[in-house]
Tab-separated table of C-alpha atoms and ligand atoms in Angstrom:
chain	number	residue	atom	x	y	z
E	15	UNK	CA	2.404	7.879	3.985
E	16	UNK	CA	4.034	4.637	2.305
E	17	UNK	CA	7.930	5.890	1.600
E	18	UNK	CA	9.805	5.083	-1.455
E	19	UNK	CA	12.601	3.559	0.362
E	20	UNK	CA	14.507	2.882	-2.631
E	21	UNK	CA	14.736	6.340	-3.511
E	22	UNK	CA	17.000	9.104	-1.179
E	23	UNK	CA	17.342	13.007	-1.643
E	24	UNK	CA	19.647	14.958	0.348
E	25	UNK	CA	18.773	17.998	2.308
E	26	UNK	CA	22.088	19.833	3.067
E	27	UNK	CA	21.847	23.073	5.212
E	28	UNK	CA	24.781	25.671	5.144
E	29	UNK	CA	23.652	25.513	9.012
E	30	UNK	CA	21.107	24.482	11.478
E	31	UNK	CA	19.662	27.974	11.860
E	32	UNK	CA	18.562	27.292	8.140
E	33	UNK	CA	15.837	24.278	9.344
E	34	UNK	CA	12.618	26.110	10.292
E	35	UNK	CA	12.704	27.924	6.677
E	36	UNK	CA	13.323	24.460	5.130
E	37	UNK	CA	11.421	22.333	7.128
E	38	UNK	CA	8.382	22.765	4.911
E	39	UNK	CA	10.632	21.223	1.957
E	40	UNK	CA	11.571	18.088	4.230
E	41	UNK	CA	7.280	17.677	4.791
E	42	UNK	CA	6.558	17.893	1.234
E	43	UNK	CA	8.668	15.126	0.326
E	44	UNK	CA	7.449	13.121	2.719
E	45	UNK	CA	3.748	14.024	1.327
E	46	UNK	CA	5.276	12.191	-1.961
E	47	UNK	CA	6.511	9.364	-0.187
E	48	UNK	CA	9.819	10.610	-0.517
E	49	UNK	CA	11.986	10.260	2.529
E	50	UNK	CA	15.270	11.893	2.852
E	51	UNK	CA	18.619	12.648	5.056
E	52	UNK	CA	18.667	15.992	6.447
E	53	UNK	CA	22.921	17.028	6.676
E	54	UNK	CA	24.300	20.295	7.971
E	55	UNK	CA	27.725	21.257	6.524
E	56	UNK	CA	29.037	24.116	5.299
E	57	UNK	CA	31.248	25.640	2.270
E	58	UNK	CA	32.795	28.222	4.016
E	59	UNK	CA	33.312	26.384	7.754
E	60	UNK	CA	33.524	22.694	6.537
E	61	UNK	CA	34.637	22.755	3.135
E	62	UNK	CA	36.086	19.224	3.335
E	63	UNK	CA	33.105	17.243	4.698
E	64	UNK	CA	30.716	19.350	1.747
E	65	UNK	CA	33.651	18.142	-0.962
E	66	UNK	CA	33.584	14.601	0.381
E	67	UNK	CA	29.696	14.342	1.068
E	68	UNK	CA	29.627	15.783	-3.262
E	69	UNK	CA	31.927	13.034	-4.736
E	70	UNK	CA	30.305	10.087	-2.717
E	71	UNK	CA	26.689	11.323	-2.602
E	72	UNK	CA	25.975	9.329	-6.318
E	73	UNK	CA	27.805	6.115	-5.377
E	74	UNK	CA	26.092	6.559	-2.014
E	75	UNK	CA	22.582	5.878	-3.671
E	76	UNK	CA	21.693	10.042	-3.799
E	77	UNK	CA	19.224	10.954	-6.858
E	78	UNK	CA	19.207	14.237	-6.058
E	79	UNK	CA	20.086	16.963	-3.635
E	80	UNK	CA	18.700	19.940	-2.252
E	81	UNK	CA	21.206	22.533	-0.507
E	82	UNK	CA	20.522	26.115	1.591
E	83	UNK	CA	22.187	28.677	2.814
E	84	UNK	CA	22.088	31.761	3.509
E	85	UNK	CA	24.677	35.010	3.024
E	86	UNK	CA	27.430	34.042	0.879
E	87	UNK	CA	25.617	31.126	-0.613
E	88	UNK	CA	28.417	28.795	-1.615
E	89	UNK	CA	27.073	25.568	-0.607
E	90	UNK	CA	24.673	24.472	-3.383
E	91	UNK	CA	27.528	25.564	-6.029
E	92	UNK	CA	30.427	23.815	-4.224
E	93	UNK	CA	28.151	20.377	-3.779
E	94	UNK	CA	27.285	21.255	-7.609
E	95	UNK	CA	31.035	21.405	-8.599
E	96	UNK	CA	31.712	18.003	-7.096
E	97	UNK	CA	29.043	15.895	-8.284
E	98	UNK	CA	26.606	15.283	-11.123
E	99	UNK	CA	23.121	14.854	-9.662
E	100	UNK	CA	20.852	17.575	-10.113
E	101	UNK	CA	21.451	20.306	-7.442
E	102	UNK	CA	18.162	22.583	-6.116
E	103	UNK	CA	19.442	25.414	-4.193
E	104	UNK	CA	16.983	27.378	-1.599
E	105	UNK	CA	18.564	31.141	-1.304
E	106	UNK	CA	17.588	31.727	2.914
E	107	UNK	CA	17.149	35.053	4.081
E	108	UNK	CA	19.740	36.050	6.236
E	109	UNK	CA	21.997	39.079	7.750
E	110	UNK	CA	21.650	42.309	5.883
E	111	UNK	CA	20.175	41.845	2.821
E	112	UNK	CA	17.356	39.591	3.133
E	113	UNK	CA	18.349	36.750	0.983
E	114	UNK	CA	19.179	39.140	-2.314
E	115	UNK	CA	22.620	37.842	-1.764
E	116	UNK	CA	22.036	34.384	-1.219
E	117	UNK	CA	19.704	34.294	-4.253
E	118	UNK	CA	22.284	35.621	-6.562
E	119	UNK	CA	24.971	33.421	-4.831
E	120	UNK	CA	23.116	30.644	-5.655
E	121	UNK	CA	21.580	31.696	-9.106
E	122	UNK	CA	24.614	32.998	-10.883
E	123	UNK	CA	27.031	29.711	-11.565
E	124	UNK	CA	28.695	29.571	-14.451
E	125	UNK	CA	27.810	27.672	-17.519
E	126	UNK	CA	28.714	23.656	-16.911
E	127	UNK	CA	27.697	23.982	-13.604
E	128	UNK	CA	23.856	24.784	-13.295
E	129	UNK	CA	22.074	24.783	-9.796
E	130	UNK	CA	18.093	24.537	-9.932
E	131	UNK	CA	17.497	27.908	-8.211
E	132	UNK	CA	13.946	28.326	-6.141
E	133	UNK	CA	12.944	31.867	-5.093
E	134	UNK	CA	14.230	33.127	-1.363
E	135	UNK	CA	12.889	30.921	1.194
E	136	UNK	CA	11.170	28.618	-1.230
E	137	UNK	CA	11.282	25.377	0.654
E	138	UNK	CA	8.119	24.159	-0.933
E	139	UNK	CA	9.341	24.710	-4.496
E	140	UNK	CA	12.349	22.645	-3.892
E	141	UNK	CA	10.362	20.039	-3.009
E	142	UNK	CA	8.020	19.940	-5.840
E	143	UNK	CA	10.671	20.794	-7.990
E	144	UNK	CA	12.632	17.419	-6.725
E	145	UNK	CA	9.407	15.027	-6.893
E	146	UNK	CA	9.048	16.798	-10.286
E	147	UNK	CA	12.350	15.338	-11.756
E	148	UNK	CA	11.827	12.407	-9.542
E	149	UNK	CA	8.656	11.860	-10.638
E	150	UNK	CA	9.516	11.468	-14.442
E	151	UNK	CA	10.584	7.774	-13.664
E	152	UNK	CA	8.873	7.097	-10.969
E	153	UNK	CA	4.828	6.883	-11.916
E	154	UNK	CA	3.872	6.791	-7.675
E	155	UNK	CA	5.619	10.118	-7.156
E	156	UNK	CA	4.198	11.332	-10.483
E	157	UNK	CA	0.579	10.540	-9.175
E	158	UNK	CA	0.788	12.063	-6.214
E	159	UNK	CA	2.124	15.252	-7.471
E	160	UNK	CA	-0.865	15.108	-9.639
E	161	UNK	CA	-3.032	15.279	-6.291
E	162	UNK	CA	-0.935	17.538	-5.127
E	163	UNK	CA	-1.660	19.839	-7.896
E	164	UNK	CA	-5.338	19.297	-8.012
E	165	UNK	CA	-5.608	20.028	-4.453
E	166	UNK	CA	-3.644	23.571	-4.974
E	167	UNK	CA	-6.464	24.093	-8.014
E	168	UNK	CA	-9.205	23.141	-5.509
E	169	UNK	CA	-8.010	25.316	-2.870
E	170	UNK	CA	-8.050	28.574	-5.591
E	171	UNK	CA	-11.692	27.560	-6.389
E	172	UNK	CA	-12.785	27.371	-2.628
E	173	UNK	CA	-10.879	30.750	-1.904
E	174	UNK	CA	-13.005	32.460	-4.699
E	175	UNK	CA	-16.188	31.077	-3.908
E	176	UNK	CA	-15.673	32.257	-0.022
E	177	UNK	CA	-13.963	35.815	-1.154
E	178	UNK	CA	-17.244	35.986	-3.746
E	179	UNK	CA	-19.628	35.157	-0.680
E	180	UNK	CA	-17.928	38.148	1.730
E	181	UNK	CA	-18.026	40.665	-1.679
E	182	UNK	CA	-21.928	39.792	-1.739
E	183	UNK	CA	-22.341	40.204	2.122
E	184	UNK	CA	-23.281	36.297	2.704
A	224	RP5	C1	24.997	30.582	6.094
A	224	RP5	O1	25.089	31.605	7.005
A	224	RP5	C2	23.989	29.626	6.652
A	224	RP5	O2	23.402	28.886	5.630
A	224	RP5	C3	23.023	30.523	7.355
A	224	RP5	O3	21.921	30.874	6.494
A	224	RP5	C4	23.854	31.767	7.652
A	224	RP5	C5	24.069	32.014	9.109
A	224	RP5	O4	24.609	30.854	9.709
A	224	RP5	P1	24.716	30.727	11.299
A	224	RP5	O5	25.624	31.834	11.755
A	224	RP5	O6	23.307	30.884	11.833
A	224	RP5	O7	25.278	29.362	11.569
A	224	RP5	O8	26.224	29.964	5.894
């Protein structure tokens, strides 16, 4: 898949336990042609570095960033707070209550400070929420999220015609 190399997103984990849920969201991007840098830093145990990644990430060529965490979600509202690129926050599930907290964590910031909340776990969505806003000035990512979506409709059809073929014993 031919990268947009001119174009970088940020994946920022609150911690490397966080990759195998949001490993999906790094594949996706790649599926349209977007590469990016995968960081882990946290709010809570590395405030600084997340503060200094935020206030450089625009002059460092960032269009957008994507930040998870688990628990006490800070991280996608602290890199939110220090920058103005759009922010997409993943909620993980995590400890006690399944992501519930992480979800409102990341959901509830207050108004002047927005992070583009996806549901618990929704690596995917992140993704095609990022090639989405990417995509409205960039007419390659655009197309293929077109495919992307076509293939998604195509994959409903096939799934009824087969479910439609066991109801009829075929
Ligand atoms: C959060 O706490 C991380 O994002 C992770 O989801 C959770 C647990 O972190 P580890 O103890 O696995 O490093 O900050």
């Amino acid at each position: 898949m031919q990268q947009l190399s001119s174009i970088k997103i940020a994946i920022v984990l609150g911690s490397d336990s966080d990759w195998p849920t949001m490993q999906p969201c790094r594949d996706l991007l790649g599926l349209f042609g977007l590469a990016c840098d995968v960081r882990v830093m946290s709010a809570h145990r590395t405030p600084e570095a997340v503060m200094e990644f935020s206030r450089t990430a625009h002059e460092n060529g960032y269009k957008l960033i994507i930040a998870a965490a688990g628990m006490a979600a800070a991280l996608p509202g602290a890199i939110a707070a220090h920058t103005i690129l759009p922010v997409i926050g993943v909620p993980i599930a995590s400890g006690t209550f399944g992501g519930f907290d992480a979800l409102l964590s990341i959901a509830q910031m207050p108004p002047g400070v927005p992070v583009a909340c996806v549901a618990v776990g929704g690596a995917k969505n992140a993704a095609v929420l990022a090639a989405q806003i990417i995509g409205t000035g960039e007419p390659d990512v655009a197309h293929k999220l077109q495919e992307y979506k076509s293939s998604l409709a195509a994959e409903v059809v096939r799934r009824d015609q087969s479910l439609q073929g066991q109801i009829a014993g075929k």
